[in-house]
Coordinates of C-alpha atoms in Angstrom, one line a residue:
X1357 CA 0.0 0.0 0.0
X1358 CA 2.9 2.4 0.8
X1359 CA 4.5 1.8 -2.6
X1360 CA 1.2 2.5 -4.5
X1361 CA 0.8 5.8 -2.5
X1362 CA 4.2 7.2 -3.4
X1363 CA 3.6 6.3 -7.0
X1364 CA 0.3 8.2 -7.0
X1365 CA 1.7 11.4 -5.6
X1366 CA 4.0 12.2 -8.6
X1367 CA 1.3 11.2 -10.9
X1368 CA -1.2 13.6 -9.4
X1369 CA 1.4 16.4 -9.4
X1370 CA 2.2 15.8 -13.0
X1371 CA -1.5 15.8 -14.0
X1372 CA -2.0 19.2 -12.2
X1373 CA 1.0 20.7 -13.9
X1374 CA -0.1 19.4 -17.3
X1375 CA -3.7 20.7 -17.0
X1376 CA -2.8 24.3 -15.8
X1377 CA -4.3 26.7 -18.3
X1378 CA -1.9 28.9 -20.3
X1379 CA -2.1 31.5 -23.1
X1380 CA -0.2 34.1 -25.0
X1381 CA -0.9 37.8 -25.3
X1382 CA -2.9 38.8 -28.4
X1383 CA -2.9 41.9 -30.6
X1384 CA -6.5 43.1 -30.8
X1385 CA -8.8 46.0 -30.3
X1386 CA -10.0 46.9 -26.8
X1387 CA -12.6 49.2 -25.4
X1388 CA -13.0 50.6 -21.9
X1389 CA -16.6 51.0 -20.9
X1390 CA -19.0 51.8 -18.0
X1391 CA -21.7 49.4 -17.1
X1392 CA -25.3 50.6 -16.9
X1393 CA -28.7 48.9 -16.6
X1394 CA -32.1 50.3 -17.4
X1395 CA -35.3 50.0 -19.4
X1396 CA -36.6 50.7 -22.9
X1397 CA -39.0 53.7 -23.0
X1398 CA -41.3 54.7 -25.8
X1399 CA -40.6 58.2 -27.1
X1400 CA -42.9 60.8 -25.4
X1401 CA -44.0 58.0 -23.0
X1402 CA -46.0 59.4 -20.2
X1403 CA -48.6 58.4 -17.6
X1404 CA -52.1 59.8 -17.8
X1405 CA -53.4 61.4 -14.7
X1406 CA -56.8 63.0 -14.0
X1407 CA -56.9 66.6 -12.8
X1408 CA -60.2 65.9 -11.1
X1409 CA -61.8 63.2 -8.9
X1410 CA -64.8 61.2 -10.1
X1411 CA -66.2 58.0 -11.6
X1412 CA -65.4 56.9 -15.1
X1413 CA -68.7 57.3 -17.1
X1414 CA -67.4 56.4 -20.5
X1415 CA -64.3 54.7 -21.9
X1416 CA -63.5 55.5 -25.5
X1417 CA -60.3 53.4 -25.9
X1418 CA -58.8 50.0 -24.9
X1419 CA -55.3 48.6 -24.4
X1420 CA -53.2 48.6 -27.6
X1421 CA -55.3 51.3 -29.4
X1422 CA -53.5 53.9 -31.5
X1423 CA -54.6 57.4 -30.4
X1424 CA -54.2 60.9 -31.9
X1425 CA -53.2 64.1 -30.0
X1426 CA -56.3 65.5 -28.4
X1427 CA -58.3 62.4 -28.8
X1428 CA -60.7 61.7 -25.9
X1429 CA -59.8 58.7 -23.8
X1430 CA -62.5 58.7 -21.2
X1431 CA -65.2 60.8 -19.6
X1432 CA -65.5 61.3 -15.9
X1433 CA -69.0 61.9 -14.4
X1434 CA -69.6 64.9 -12.2
X1435 CA -73.1 66.4 -11.9
X1436 CA -72.0 69.4 -9.9
X1437 CA -69.5 70.6 -12.6
X1438 CA -72.2 70.4 -15.3
X1439 CA -74.7 72.4 -13.3
X1440 CA -72.1 75.0 -12.4
X1441 CA -71.3 75.4 -16.1
X1442 CA -75.0 75.8 -17.0
X1443 CA -75.4 78.4 -14.2
X1444 CA -72.4 80.3 -15.4
X1445 CA -73.8 80.3 -18.9
X1446 CA -77.1 81.8 -17.6
X1447 CA -75.3 84.5 -15.7
X1448 CA -73.2 85.3 -18.7
X1449 CA -76.3 85.7 -20.8
X1450 CA -77.9 87.9 -18.2
X1451 CA -74.9 90.1 -17.8
X1452 CA -74.2 90.5 -21.5
X1453 CA -74.1 94.1 -22.9
X1454 CA -76.9 93.4 -25.3
X1455 CA -79.1 92.2 -22.5
X1456 CA -78.6 95.6 -20.8
X1457 CA -79.1 97.9 -23.8
X1458 CA -82.5 99.1 -22.5
X1459 CA -81.0 100.4 -19.3
X1460 CA -78.3 102.2 -21.2
X1461 CA -80.9 103.6 -23.7
X1462 CA -83.0 105.0 -20.8
X1463 CA -80.0 106.9 -19.4
X1464 CA -79.1 108.0 -22.9
X1465 CA -82.6 109.5 -23.3
X1466 CA -82.3 111.1 -19.8
X1467 CA -79.0 112.8 -20.9
X1468 CA -80.7 114.1 -24.1
X1469 CA -83.6 115.6 -22.1
X1470 CA -81.2 117.1 -19.5
X1471 CA -79.2 118.6 -22.4
X1472 CA -82.3 120.2 -24.0
X1473 CA -83.4 121.6 -20.7
X1474 CA -79.9 123.0 -20.1
X1475 CA -80.0 124.7 -23.5
X1476 CA -83.4 126.2 -22.8
X1477 CA -82.4 127.4 -19.2
X1478 CA -79.2 128.7 -20.6
X1479 CA -81.0 130.8 -23.2
X1480 CA -83.5 132.2 -20.5
X1481 CA -80.6 133.0 -18.2
X1482 CA -78.8 134.8 -20.9
X1483 CA -82.0 136.9 -21.7
X1484 CA -82.5 137.7 -18.0
X1485 CA -78.8 138.7 -17.7
X1486 CA -79.2 141.1 -20.6
X1487 CA -82.3 142.6 -19.0
X1488 CA -80.7 142.9 -15.6
X1489 CA -77.7 144.7 -17.3
X1490 CA -80.2 147.3 -18.6
X1491 CA -81.7 147.5 -15.1
X1492 CA -84.9 145.8 -16.3
X1493 CA -86.5 143.3 -13.9
X1494 CA -85.6 142.5 -10.3
X1495 CA -82.5 141.0 -8.8
X1496 CA -84.6 138.1 -7.4
X1497 CA -85.7 137.2 -10.9
X1498 CA -82.1 137.3 -12.2
X1499 CA -80.9 135.1 -9.3
X1500 CA -83.8 132.6 -9.7
X1501 CA -83.0 132.2 -13.4
X1502 CA -79.3 131.8 -12.6
X1503 CA -80.2 129.0 -10.1
X1504 CA -82.4 127.2 -12.6
X1505 CA -79.6 127.3 -15.2
X1506 CA -77.0 126.0 -12.6
X1507 CA -79.3 123.1 -11.6
X1508 CA -79.9 122.2 -15.2
X1509 CA -76.1 122.1 -15.9
X1510 CA -75.6 119.9 -12.8
X1511 CA -78.4 117.6 -13.8
X1512 CA -77.0 117.2 -17.3
X1513 CA -73.5 116.4 -16.0
X1514 CA -75.0 114.0 -13.4
X1515 CA -76.9 112.2 -16.2
X1516 CA -73.7 111.8 -18.2
X1517 CA -71.9 110.4 -15.1
X1518 CA -74.7 107.9 -14.4
X1519 CA -74.6 106.7 -18.0
X1520 CA -70.8 106.2 -17.9
X1521 CA -71.0 104.3 -14.5
X1522 CA -73.8 102.0 -15.7
X1523 CA -71.9 101.3 -18.9
X1524 CA -68.7 100.5 -16.9
X1525 CA -70.7 98.2 -14.6
X1526 CA -72.4 96.4 -17.5
X1527 CA -69.1 95.9 -19.3
X1528 CA -67.4 94.7 -16.1
X1529 CA -70.3 92.3 -15.3
X1530 CA -70.3 91.0 -18.9
X1531 CA -66.6 90.4 -18.9
X1532 CA -66.6 88.8 -15.4
X1533 CA -69.5 86.5 -16.2
X1534 CA -67.7 85.4 -19.5
X1535 CA -64.6 84.6 -17.5
X1536 CA -66.5 82.6 -14.9
X1537 CA -68.2 80.7 -17.8
X1538 CA -64.8 80.0 -19.4
X1539 CA -63.4 78.8 -16.0
X1540 CA -66.4 76.5 -15.5
X1541 CA -66.1 75.2 -19.1
X1542 CA -62.4 74.5 -18.5
X1543 CA -63.1 72.6 -15.3
X1544 CA -65.8 70.7 -17.1
X1545 CA -63.4 69.9 -19.9
X1546 CA -61.1 68.4 -17.4
X1547 CA -63.7 65.7 -16.9
X1548 CA -62.9 64.5 -20.4
X1549 CA -59.4 63.1 -20.5
X1550 CA -57.6 63.5 -23.8
X1551 CA -54.3 62.2 -25.2
X1552 CA -51.4 64.7 -25.0
X1553 CA -49.5 63.0 -27.9
X1554 CA -50.2 60.8 -30.9
X1555 CA -49.1 57.2 -30.1
X1556 CA -50.2 53.9 -28.7
X1557 CA -52.1 53.2 -25.5
X1558 CA -49.9 50.6 -23.9
X1559 CA -51.7 50.3 -20.6
X1560 CA -55.2 51.2 -19.2
X1561 CA -55.4 50.7 -15.5
X1562 CA -59.0 51.6 -15.0
X1563 CA -62.4 50.4 -16.1
X1564 CA -65.8 52.0 -16.5
X1565 CA -67.4 52.7 -13.2
X1566 CA -64.1 52.9 -11.2
X1567 CA -63.1 55.9 -9.2
X1568 CA -60.2 58.1 -10.4
X1569 CA -58.2 60.8 -8.7
X1570 CA -55.2 63.1 -9.3
X1571 CA -52.8 60.9 -7.4
X1572 CA -53.2 57.6 -9.4
X1573 CA -52.1 57.0 -13.0
X1574 CA -54.9 55.9 -15.3
X1575 CA -53.0 54.9 -18.4
X1576 CA -49.6 54.9 -20.2
X1577 CA -49.2 56.3 -23.7
X1578 CA -46.1 56.5 -25.9
X1579 CA -44.9 56.5 -29.5
X1580 CA -45.7 53.3 -31.3
X1581 CA -42.5 53.2 -33.4
X1582 CA -39.7 55.2 -31.8
X1583 CA -38.1 54.1 -28.6
X1584 CA -35.3 55.3 -26.3
X1585 CA -33.2 54.0 -23.4
X1586 CA -33.3 55.2 -19.8
X1587 CA -30.1 53.9 -18.1
X1588 CA -28.9 54.0 -14.5
X1589 CA -25.1 54.8 -14.0
X1590 CA -23.4 54.5 -10.6
X1591 CA -22.2 57.7 -9.1
X1592 CA -18.6 56.4 -9.2
X1593 CA -18.7 56.2 -13.0
X1594 CA -20.9 59.1 -14.0
X1595 CA -18.0 61.6 -14.4
X1596 CA -16.6 59.4 -17.2
X1597 CA -19.8 59.5 -19.2
X1598 CA -20.5 62.3 -21.7
X1599 CA -23.1 63.1 -24.4
X1600 CA -22.4 61.5 -27.8
X1601 CA -20.6 58.4 -26.4
X1602 CA -21.3 55.1 -28.1
X1603 CA -23.2 52.4 -26.1
X1604 CA -23.5 48.6 -26.8
X1605 CA -26.9 47.4 -25.6
X1606 CA -28.2 43.8 -24.9
X1607 CA -31.8 42.8 -24.2
X1608 CA -33.1 39.6 -22.7
X1609 CA -35.7 39.6 -25.5
X1610 CA -32.9 39.4 -28.1
X1611 CA -30.5 36.8 -26.7
X1612 CA -27.1 36.8 -28.4
X1613 CA -27.5 40.2 -30.1
X1614 CA -26.1 43.6 -29.4
X1615 CA -27.4 46.9 -30.5
X1616 CA -25.7 50.2 -30.8
X1617 CA -27.0 53.4 -29.1
X1618 CA -25.7 56.9 -28.3
X1619 CA -25.8 59.0 -25.1
X1620 CA -28.3 61.9 -25.6
X1621 CA -28.8 63.3 -22.1
X1622 CA -27.4 63.1 -18.6
X1623 CA -29.7 63.9 -15.7
X1624 CA -27.6 66.2 -13.4
X1625 CA -29.5 65.2 -10.2
X1626 CA -28.5 62.0 -8.5
X1627 CA -31.1 59.6 -7.1
X1628 CA -30.3 59.6 -3.4
X1629 CA -31.9 56.2 -2.9
X1630 CA -30.1 54.3 -5.6
X1631 CA -27.0 56.6 -5.7
X1632 CA -27.2 56.5 -9.5
X1633 CA -27.7 59.0 -12.3
X1634 CA -30.2 58.6 -15.1
X1635 CA -28.6 58.6 -18.6
X1636 CA -30.9 58.8 -21.6
X1637 CA -29.9 57.4 -25.0
X1638 CA -31.3 56.6 -28.4
X1639 CA -30.8 53.5 -30.6
X1640 CA -28.6 54.0 -33.7
X1641 CA -30.6 51.3 -35.2
X1642 CA -33.3 49.9 -33.0
X1643 CA -34.7 46.3 -33.0
X1644 CA -37.7 45.7 -35.2
X1645 CA -40.0 45.0 -32.3
X1646 CA -39.8 46.7 -28.9
X1647 CA -42.1 47.4 -26.0
X1648 CA -41.9 49.9 -23.1
X1649 CA -40.2 48.8 -19.9
X1650 CA -38.1 45.9 -21.4
X1651 CA -34.9 45.5 -19.3
X1652 CA -31.5 46.2 -20.9
X1653 CA -27.9 46.0 -20.0
X1654 CA -25.5 48.4 -21.5
X1655 CA -21.8 49.2 -21.8
X1656 CA -21.0 52.9 -22.4
X1657 CA -17.8 53.0 -24.4
X1658 CA -15.4 55.5 -22.7
X1659 CA -12.4 55.0 -25.1
X1660 CA -11.2 52.5 -27.7
X1661 CA -7.7 51.4 -28.8
X1662 CA -6.9 49.4 -31.9
X1663 CA -4.2 46.7 -32.3
X1664 CA -2.9 46.6 -28.8
X1665 CA -1.4 43.8 -26.7
X1666 CA -4.0 42.2 -24.5
X1667 CA -4.4 39.2 -22.1
X1668 CA -7.5 37.8 -20.4
X1669 CA -8.3 39.7 -17.2
X1670 CA -8.4 36.5 -15.1
X1671 CA -4.6 36.0 -15.9
X1672 CA -3.8 39.2 -14.1
X1673 CA -2.7 39.1 -10.4
X1674 CA -3.5 42.2 -8.3
X1675 CA -3.6 44.3 -11.5
X1676 CA 0.2 44.3 -11.4
X1677 CA 1.6 40.8 -12.1
X1678 CA 1.3 37.7 -14.3
X1679 CA 2.8 34.2 -14.1
X1680 CA 5.3 33.2 -16.7
X1681 CA 5.7 29.5 -17.8
X1682 CA 8.2 29.1 -14.9
X1683 CA 5.5 30.2 -12.5
X1684 CA 7.5 33.3 -11.7
X1685 CA 5.7 36.6 -11.1
X1686 CA 6.4 39.1 -13.9
X1687 CA 5.5 42.8 -13.3
X1688 CA 3.4 44.4 -16.0
X1689 CA 1.9 47.8 -16.7
X1690 CA -1.7 47.8 -17.8
X1691 CA -3.9 50.2 -19.7
X1692 CA -7.5 49.8 -20.8
X1693 CA -9.7 47.1 -19.3
X1694 CA -13.0 45.6 -20.4
X1695 CA -14.9 42.7 -18.9
X1696 CA -12.7 40.1 -20.5
X1697 CA -9.5 41.6 -21.7
X1698 CA -6.8 44.0 -20.3
X1699 CA -4.3 46.0 -22.3
X1700 CA -0.6 45.4 -21.5
X1701 CA 1.6 48.4 -21.9
X1702 CA 4.9 46.8 -20.9
X1703 CA 6.3 43.7 -19.3
X1704 CA 5.2 41.1 -21.9
X1705 CA 5.5 40.4 -25.6
X1706 CA 3.2 38.5 -28.0
X1707 CA 5.7 35.6 -27.9
X1708 CA 5.5 35.1 -24.1
X1709 CA 3.5 32.3 -22.5
X1710 CA 1.7 33.0 -19.3
X1711 CA -0.2 30.8 -16.8
X1712 CA -3.6 31.2 -15.4
X1713 CA -3.3 31.8 -11.6
X1714 CA -4.9 29.1 -9.5
X1715 CA -7.8 30.1 -7.4

């Protein structure tokens, strides 16, 4: 048994040595990238919220429908709003300038009469003044005629002022009632929800008869053909990302395929909960079929080098050394790194053989 044991030990040692993985540096292109994850979003994708509370009275659309901008989606029932609008319409009609023409005409006639009386009293006062200048008549008669003339002038001026004030009030009431009607019509219009954009109704969360409010989303609408990406980038990497950078995107729905995109926008405010920034991007050439909220993984290309010396990352020790074929540590200087390869700036040549470190 002892002899067999000692024979097995060299054999095992030889087998381990023989099976240790090895490789040689390769000349190839390498890219350094930042990892990001996110979702697909339809262009102009938004959630529909109601501005008012109420019960859905009518539904004009269903999931998957294509809608136009301004197209009604649903009607919310509210009896009070309808009655308020009708009441405002009645008040507006009552306060309209045309409805108050008779009152203005009455005052206009009063002004005309007061003006004629003023002209007559003015003529009589002038005659009395001429007579009094010739010492004809009494002073009392002159003063009485002067008083009548003064009263007529005041009455005429007062009639004009009353007309102007009534006209101002009529115009104000008419304008105010029209504004109130417009406000009530706007409020009532809020009870009919309309699409803000032309696109596809991807999700309808409510049914006829259900209650809606301003806090709960009712539907999701977005473009039917154009899609974008909303990616989350860790705060440690965001300073390396800039607009215009190329992105390689993979989707679970398209296994084994990669799609190219471009960084369009970087949200400057970090999400405090996730400690990540939102980066928005667009496909250079998007897949034929997409849906909102599909998950994606992306590599944002920071920089690329062509025809450089590279080795697999798992052959690197502490980002500083590699093992040569004699199992000796050789110091190397590295450059760009991706998820599989690392650039070697110095310490190795393409002819060298290196060993994969044991775990």
